[in-house]
PDB file of C-alpha atoms (C1' of nucleotides) in Angstrom:
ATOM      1  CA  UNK A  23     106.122 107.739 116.713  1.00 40.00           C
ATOM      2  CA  UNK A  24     107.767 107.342 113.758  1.00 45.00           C
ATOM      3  CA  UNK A  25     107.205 110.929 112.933  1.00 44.00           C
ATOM      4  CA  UNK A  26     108.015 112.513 109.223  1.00 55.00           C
ATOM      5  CA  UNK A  27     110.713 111.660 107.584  1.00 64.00           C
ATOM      6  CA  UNK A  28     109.893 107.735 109.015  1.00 83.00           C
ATOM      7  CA  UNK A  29     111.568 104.787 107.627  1.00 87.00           C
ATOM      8  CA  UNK A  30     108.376 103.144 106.774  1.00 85.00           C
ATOM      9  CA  UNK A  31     106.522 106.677 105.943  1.00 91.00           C
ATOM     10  CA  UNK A  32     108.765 106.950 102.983  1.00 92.00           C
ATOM     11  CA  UNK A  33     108.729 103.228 101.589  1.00 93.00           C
ATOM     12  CA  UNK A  34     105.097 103.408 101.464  1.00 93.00           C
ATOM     13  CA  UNK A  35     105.248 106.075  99.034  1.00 91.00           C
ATOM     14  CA  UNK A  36     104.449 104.723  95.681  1.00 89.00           C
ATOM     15  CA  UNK A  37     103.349 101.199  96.691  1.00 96.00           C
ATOM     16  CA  UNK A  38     100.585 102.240  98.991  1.00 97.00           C
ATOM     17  CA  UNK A  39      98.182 103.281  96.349  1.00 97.00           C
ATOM     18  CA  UNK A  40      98.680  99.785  94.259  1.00 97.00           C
ATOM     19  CA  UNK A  41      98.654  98.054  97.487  1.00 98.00           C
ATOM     20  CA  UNK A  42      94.817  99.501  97.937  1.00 98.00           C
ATOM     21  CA  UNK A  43      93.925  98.724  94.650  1.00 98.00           C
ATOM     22  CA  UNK A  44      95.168  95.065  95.244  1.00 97.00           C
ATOM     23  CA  UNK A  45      92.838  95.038  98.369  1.00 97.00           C
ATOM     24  CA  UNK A  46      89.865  96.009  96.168  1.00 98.00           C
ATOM     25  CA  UNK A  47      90.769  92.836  93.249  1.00 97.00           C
ATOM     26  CA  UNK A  48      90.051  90.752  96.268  1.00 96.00           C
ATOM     27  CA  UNK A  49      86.314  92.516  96.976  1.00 96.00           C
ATOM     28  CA  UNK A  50      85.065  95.848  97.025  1.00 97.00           C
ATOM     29  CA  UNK A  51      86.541  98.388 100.251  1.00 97.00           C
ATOM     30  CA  UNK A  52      85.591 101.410 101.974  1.00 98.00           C
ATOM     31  CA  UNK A  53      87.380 103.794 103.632  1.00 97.00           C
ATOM     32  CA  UNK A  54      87.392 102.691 107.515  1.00 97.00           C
ATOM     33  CA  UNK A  55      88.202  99.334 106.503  1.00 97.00           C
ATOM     34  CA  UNK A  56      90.763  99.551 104.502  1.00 98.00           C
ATOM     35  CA  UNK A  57      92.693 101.745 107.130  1.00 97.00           C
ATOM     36  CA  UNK A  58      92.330  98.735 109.032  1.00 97.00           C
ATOM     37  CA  UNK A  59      93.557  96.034 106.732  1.00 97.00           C
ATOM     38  CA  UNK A  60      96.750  97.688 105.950  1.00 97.00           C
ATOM     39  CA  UNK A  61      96.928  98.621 110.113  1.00 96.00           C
ATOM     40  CA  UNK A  62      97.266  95.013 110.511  1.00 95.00           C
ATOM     41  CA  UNK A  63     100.615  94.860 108.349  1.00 93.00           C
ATOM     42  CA  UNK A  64     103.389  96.626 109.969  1.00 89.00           C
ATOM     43  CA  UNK A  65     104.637  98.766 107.045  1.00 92.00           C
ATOM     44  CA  UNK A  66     101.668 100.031 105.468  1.00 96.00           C
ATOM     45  CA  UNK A  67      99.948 101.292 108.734  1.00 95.00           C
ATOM     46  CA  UNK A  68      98.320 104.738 107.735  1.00 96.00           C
ATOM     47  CA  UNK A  69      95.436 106.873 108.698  1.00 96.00           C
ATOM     48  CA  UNK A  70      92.223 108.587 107.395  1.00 97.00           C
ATOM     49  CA  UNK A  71      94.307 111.814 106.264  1.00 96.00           C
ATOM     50  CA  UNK A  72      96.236 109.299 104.276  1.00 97.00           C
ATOM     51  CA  UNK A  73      93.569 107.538 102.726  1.00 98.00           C
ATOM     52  CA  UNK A  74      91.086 109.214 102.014  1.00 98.00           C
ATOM     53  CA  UNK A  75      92.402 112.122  99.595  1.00 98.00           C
ATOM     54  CA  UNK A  76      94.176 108.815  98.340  1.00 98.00           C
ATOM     55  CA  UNK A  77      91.039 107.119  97.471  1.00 98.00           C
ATOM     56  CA  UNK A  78      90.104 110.622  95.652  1.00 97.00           C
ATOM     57  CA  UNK A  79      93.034 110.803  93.264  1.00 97.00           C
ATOM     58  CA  UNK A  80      92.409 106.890  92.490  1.00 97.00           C
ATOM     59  CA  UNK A  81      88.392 108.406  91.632  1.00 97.00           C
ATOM     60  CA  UNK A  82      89.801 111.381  89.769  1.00 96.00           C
ATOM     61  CA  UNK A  83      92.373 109.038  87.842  1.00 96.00           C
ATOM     62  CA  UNK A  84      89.539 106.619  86.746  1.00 96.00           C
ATOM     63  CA  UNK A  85      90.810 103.706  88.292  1.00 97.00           C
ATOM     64  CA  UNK A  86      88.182 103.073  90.875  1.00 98.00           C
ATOM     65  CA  UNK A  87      84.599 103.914  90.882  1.00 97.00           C
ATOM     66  CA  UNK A  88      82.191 104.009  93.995  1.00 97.00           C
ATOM     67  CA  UNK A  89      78.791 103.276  95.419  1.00 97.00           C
ATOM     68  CA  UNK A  90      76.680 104.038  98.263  1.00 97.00           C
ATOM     69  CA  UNK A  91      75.530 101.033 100.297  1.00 96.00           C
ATOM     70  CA  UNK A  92      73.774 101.036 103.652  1.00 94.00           C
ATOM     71  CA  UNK A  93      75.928  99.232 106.781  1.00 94.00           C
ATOM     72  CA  UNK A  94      74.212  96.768 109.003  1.00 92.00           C
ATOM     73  CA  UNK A  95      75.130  98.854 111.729  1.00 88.00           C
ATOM     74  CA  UNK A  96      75.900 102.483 111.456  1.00 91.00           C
ATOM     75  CA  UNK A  97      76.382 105.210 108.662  1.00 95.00           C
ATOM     76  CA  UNK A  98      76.557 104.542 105.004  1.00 96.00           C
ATOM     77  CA  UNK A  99      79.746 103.292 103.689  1.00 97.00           C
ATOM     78  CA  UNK A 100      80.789 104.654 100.700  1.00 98.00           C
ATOM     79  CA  UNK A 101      82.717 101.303  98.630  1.00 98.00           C
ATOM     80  CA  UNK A 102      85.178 101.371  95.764  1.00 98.00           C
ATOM     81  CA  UNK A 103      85.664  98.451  93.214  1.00 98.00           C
ATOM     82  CA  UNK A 104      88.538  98.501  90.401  1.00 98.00           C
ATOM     83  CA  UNK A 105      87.449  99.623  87.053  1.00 98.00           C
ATOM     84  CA  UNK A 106      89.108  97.702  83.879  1.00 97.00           C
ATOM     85  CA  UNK A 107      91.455 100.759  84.235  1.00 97.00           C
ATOM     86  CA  UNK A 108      92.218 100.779  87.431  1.00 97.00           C
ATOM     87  CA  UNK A 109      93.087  96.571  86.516  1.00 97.00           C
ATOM     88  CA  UNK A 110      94.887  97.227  84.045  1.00 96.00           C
ATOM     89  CA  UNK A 111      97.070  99.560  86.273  1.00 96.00           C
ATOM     90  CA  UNK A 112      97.409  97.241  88.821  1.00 97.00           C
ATOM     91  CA  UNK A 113      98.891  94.651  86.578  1.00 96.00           C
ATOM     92  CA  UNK A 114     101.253  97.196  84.654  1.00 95.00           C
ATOM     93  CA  UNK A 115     102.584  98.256  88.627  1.00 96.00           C
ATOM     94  CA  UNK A 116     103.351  94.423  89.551  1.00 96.00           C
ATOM     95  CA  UNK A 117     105.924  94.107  86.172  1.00 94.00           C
ATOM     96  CA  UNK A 118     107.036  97.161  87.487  1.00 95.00           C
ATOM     97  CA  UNK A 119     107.722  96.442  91.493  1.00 96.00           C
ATOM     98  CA  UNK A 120     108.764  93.249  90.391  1.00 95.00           C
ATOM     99  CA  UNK A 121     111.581  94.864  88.745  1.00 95.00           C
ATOM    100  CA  UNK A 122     112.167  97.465  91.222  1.00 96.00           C
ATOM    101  CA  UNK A 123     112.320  94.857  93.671  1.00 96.00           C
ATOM    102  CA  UNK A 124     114.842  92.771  92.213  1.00 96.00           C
ATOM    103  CA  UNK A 125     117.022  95.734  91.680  1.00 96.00           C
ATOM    104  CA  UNK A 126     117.210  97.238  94.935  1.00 96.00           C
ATOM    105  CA  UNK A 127     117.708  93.668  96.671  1.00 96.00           C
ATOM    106  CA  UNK A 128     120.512  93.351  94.320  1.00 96.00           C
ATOM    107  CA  UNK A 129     121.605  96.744  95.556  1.00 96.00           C
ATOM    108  CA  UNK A 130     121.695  96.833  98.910  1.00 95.00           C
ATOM    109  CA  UNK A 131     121.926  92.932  99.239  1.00 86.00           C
ATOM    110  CA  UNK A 132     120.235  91.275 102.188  1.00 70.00           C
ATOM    111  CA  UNK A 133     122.904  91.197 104.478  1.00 63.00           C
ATOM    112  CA  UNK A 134     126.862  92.405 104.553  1.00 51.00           C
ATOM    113  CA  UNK A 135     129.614  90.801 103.348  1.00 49.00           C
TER     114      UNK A 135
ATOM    115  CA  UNK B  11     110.298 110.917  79.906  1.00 41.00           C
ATOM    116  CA  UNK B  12     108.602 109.661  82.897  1.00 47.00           C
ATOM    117  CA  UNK B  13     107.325 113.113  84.315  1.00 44.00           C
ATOM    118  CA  UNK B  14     106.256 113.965  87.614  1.00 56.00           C
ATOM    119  CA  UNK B  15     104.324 111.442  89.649  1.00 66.00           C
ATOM    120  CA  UNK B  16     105.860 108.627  87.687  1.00 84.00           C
ATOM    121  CA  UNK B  17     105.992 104.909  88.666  1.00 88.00           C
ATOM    122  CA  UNK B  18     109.287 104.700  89.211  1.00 87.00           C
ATOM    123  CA  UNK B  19     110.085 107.815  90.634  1.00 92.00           C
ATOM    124  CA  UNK B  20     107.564 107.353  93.582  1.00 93.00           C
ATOM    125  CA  UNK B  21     108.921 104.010  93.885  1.00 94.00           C
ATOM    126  CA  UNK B  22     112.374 104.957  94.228  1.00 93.00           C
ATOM    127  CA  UNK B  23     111.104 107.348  97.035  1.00 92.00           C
ATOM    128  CA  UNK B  24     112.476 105.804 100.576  1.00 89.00           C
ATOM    129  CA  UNK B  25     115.189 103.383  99.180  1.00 96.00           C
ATOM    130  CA  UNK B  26     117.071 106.209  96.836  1.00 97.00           C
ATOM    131  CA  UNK B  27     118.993 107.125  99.627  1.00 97.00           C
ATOM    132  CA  UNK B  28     119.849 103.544 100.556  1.00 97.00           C
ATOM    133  CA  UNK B  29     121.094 102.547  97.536  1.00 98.00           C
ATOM    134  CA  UNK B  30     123.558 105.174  97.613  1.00 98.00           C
ATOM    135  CA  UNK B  31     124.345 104.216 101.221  1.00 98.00           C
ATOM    136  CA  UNK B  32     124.782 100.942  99.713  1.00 97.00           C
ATOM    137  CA  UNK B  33     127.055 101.978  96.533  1.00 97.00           C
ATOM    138  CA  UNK B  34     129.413 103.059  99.250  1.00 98.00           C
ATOM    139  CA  UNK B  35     129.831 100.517 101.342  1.00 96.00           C
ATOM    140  CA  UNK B  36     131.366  99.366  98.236  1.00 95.00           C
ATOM    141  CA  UNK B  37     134.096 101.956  97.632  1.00 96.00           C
ATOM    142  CA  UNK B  38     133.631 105.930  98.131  1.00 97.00           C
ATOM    143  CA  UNK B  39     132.091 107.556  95.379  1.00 97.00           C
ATOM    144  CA  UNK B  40     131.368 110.930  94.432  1.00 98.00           C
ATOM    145  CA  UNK B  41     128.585 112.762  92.483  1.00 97.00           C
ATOM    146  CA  UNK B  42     128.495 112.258  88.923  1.00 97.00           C
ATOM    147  CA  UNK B  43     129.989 108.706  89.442  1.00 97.00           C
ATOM    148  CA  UNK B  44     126.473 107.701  91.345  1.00 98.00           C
ATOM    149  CA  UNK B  45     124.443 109.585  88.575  1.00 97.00           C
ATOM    150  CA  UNK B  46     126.148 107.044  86.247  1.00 97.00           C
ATOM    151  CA  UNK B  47     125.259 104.103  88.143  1.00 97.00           C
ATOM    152  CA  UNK B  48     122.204 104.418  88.861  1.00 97.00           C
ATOM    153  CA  UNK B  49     121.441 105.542  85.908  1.00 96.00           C
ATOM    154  CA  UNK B  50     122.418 101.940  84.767  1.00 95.00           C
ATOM    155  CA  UNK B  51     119.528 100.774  86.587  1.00 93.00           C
ATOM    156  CA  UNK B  52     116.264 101.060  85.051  1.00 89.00           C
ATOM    157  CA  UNK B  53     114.641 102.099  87.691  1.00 93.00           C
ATOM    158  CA  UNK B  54     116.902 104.115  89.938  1.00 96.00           C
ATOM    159  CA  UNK B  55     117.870 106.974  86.842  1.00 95.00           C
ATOM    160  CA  UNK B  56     118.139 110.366  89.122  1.00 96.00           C
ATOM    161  CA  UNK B  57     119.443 113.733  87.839  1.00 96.00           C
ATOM    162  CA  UNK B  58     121.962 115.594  89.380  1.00 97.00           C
ATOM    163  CA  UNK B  59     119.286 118.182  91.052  1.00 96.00           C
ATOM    164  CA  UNK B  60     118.685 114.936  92.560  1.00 97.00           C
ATOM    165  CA  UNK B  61     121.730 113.272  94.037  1.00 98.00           C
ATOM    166  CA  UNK B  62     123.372 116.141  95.159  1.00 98.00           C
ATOM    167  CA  UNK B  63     120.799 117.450  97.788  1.00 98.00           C
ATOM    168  CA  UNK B  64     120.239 114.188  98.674  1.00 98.00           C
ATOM    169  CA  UNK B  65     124.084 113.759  99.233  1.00 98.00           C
ATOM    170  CA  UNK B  66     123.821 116.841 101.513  1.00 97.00           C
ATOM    171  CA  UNK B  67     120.944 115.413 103.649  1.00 97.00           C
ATOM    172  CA  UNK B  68     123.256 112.110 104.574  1.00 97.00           C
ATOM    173  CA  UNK B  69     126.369 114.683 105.507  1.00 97.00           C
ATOM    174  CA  UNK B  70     123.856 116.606 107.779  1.00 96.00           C
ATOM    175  CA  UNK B  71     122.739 113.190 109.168  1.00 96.00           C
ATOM    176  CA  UNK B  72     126.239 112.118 109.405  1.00 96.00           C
ATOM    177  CA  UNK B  73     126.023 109.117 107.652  1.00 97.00           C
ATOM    178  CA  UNK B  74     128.784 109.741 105.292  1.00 98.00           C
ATOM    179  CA  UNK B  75     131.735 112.207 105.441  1.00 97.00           C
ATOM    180  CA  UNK B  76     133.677 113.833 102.292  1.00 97.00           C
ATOM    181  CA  UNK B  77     136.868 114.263 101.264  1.00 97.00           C
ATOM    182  CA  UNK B  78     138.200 116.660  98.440  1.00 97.00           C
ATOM    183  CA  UNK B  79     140.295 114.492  95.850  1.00 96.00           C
ATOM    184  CA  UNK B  80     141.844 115.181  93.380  1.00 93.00           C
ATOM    185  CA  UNK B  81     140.536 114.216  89.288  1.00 93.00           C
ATOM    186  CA  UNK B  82     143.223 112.374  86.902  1.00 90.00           C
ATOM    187  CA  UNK B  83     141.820 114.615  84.376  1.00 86.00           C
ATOM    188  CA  UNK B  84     139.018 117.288  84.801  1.00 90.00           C
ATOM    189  CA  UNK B  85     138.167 119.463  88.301  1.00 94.00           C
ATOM    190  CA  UNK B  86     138.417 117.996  91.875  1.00 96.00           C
ATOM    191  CA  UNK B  87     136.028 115.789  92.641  1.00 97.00           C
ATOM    192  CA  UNK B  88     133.922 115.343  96.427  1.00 97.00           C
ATOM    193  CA  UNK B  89     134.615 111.917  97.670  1.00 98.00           C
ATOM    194  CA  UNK B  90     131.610 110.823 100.047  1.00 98.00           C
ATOM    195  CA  UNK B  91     132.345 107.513 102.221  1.00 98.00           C
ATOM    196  CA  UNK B  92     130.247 105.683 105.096  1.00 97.00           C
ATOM    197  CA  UNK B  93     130.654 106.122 108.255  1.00 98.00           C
ATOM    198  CA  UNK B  94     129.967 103.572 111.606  1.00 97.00           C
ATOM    199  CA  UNK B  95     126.742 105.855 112.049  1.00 97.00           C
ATOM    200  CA  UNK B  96     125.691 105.522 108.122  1.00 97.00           C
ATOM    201  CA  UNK B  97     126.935 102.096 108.219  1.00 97.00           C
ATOM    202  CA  UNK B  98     124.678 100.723 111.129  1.00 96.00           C
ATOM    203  CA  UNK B  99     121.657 103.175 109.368  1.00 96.00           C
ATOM    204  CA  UNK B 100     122.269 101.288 106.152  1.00 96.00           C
ATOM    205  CA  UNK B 101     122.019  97.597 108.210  1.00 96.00           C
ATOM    206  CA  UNK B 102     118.683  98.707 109.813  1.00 95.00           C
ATOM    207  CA  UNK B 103     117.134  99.218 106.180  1.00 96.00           C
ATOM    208  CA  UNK B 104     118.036  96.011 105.371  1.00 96.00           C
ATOM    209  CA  UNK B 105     116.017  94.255 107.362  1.00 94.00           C
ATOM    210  CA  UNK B 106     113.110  96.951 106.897  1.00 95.00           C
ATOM    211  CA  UNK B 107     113.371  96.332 103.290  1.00 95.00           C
ATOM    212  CA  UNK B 108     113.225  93.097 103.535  1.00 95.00           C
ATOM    213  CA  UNK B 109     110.081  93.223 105.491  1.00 95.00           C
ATOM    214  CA  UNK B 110     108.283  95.815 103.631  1.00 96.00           C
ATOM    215  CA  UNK B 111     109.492  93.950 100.584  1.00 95.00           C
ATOM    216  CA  UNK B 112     107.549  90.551 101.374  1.00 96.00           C
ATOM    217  CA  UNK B 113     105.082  92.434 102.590  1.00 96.00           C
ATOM    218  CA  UNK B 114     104.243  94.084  99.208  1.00 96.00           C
ATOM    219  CA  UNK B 115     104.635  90.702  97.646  1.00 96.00           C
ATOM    220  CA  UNK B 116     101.861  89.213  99.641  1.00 96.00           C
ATOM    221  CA  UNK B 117      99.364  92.198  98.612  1.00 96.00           C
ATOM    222  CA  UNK B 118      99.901  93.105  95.334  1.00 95.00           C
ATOM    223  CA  UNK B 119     101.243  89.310  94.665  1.00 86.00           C
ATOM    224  CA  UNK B 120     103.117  88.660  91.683  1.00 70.00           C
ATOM    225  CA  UNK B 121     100.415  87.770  89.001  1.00 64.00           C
ATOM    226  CA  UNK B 122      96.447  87.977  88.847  1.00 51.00           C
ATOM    227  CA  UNK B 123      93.981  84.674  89.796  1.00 49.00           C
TER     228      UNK B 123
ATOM    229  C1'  DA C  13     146.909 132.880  74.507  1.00 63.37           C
ATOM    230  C1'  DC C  14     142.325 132.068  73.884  1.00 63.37           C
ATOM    231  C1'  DA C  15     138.071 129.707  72.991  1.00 63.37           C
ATOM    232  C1'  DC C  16     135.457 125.712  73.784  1.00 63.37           C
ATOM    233  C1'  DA C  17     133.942 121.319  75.282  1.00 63.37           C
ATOM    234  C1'  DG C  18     133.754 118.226  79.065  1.00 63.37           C
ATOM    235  C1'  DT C  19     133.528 117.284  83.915  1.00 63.37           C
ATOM    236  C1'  DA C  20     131.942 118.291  88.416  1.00 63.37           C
ATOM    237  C1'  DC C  21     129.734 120.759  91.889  1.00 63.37           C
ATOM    238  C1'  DC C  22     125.564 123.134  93.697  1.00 63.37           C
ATOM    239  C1'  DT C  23     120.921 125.947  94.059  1.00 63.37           C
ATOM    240  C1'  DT C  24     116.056 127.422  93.059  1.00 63.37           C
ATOM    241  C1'  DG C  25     111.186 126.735  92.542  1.00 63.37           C
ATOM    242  C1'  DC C  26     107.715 123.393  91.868  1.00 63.37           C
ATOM    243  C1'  DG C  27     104.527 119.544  92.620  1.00 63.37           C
ATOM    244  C1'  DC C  28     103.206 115.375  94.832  1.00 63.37           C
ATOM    245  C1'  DC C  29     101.777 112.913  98.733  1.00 63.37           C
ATOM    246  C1'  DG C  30     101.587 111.063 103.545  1.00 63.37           C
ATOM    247  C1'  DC C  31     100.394 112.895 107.910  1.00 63.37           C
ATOM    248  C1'  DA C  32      98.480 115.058 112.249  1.00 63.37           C
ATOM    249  C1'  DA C  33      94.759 117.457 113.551  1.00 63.37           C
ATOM    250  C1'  DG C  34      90.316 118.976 113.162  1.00 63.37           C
ATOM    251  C1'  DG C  35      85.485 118.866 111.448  1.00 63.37           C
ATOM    252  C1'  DT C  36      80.613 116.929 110.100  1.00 63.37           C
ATOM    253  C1'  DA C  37      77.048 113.607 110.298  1.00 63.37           C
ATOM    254  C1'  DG C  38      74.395 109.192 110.672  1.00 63.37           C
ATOM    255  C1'  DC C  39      73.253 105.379 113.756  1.00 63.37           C
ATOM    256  C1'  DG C  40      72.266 102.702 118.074  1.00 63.37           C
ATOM    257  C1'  DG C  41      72.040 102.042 123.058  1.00 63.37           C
ATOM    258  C1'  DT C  42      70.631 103.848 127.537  1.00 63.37           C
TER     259       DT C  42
ATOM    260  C1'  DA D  11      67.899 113.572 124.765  1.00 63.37           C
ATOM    261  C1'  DC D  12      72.451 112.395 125.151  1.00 63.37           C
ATOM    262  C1'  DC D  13      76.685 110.046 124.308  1.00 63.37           C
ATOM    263  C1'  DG D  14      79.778 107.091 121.947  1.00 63.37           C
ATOM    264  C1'  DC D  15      80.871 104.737 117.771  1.00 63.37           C
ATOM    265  C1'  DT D  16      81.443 104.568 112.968  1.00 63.37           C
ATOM    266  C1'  DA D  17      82.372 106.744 108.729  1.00 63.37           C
ATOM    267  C1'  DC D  18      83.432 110.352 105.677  1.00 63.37           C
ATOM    268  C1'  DC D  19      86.200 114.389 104.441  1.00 63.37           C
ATOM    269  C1'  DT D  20      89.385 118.796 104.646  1.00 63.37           C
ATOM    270  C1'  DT D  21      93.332 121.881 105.967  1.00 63.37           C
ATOM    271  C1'  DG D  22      98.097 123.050 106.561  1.00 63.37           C
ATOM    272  C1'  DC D  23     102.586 121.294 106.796  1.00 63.37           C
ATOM    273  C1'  DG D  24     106.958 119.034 105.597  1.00 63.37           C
ATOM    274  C1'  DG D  25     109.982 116.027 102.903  1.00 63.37           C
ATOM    275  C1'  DC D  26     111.867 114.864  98.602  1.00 63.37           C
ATOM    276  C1'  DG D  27     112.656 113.996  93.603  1.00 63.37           C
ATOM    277  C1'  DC D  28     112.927 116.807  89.623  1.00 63.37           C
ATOM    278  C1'  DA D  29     113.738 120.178  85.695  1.00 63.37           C
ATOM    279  C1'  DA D  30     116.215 123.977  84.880  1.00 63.37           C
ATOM    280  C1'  DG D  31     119.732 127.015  85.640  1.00 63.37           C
ATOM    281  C1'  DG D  32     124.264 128.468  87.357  1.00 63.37           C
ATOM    282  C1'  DT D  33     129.519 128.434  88.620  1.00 63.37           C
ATOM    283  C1'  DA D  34     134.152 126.792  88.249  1.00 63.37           C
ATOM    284  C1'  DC D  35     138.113 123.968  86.978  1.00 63.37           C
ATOM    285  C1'  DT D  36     140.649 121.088  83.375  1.00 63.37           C
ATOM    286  C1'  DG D  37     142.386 119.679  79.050  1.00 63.37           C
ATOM    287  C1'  DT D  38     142.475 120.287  73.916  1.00 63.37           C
ATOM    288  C1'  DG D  39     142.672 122.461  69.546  1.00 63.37           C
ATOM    289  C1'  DT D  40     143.986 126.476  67.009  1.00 63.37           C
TER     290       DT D  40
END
DNA sequence: ACACAGTACCTTGCGCCGCAAGGTAGCGGT
DNA sequence: ACCGCTACCTTGCGGCGCAAGGTACTGTGT
């Protein structure tokens, strides 16, 4: 269930955002799908109360901007592709995870002693 | 100043709490003495309205216990130490970390195309 | 004795954000 | 016409880091 308060719940919090942005460098997203892509890894599992007021804020901070496009099969899609913003964000947060990273591995090591 | 909804402090969101699990595997500590260290970190500076709430949540989990001790100079201090339950807590993260960790490293990846 | 600085503990109110749950609407198959 | 699927979005809640504020004990200087 891994209900509030969840191990993984909290981790997510401040990574998930860059992580979607990351998605979009790769090709534009929508909504449904990208629920799905990060359903396939293990730790960044979330749902459409999660993303979509996500995808809002990254809208609202100028980082992404959207566009209408017809599916093959079903209703519109709305997709989002990084601005030079939102890419320049997305490379500031890597210097900065990359740090963060390093830190808390050093930290809490990867195993006892 | 890093203000609200900065990098770092989402970041540290999830793993704050492990790192002081971590710092006292290491030797008991107490308050002001994790303030210091972490502040030492770059990314890991808390405040006390930080560390002492978040002190209180891993007593009410009963991951650490506290003894009173007292200072070689200045007002007793709160000793906090692990225990088996805040031990065996602190092992799980590891290996979530670790997993998250590569995980992150895989999406975001460590520099552009 | 007394004032003051330093250390150490703790609380209050706020804002952010992930989440469960619920809601609306377009599209295709039968 | 109906039903299920896809896709978008909102509401209310809870957890947590934070700035700011508050209390108390100790040692030092006068």
């Amino acid at each position: 269930m891994e209900g509030a308060g969840g191990l993984s719940t909290s981790l997510r919090r401040g990574t998930l955002e860059f992580c979607v942005l990351a998605l979009m460098e790769r090709g534009d997203q929508y909504g449904t799908e990208l629920v799905r892509q990060l359903g396939a890894e293990r730790n960044l599992a979330i749902s459409e109360g999660t993303i979509y007021p996500l995808l809002s804020r990254l809208r609202r901070s100028g980082w992404v901007e959207t566009t209408w496009r017809e599916s093959p099969s079903g209703p519109p899609r709305r997709y989002y592709s990084l601005t030079p913003s939102g890419s320049s964000v997305l490379q500031h947060f890597r210097r900065e995870w990359a740090v963060f990273r390093d830190t808390v591995d050093r930290i809490v090591g990867t195993d006892s002693p």
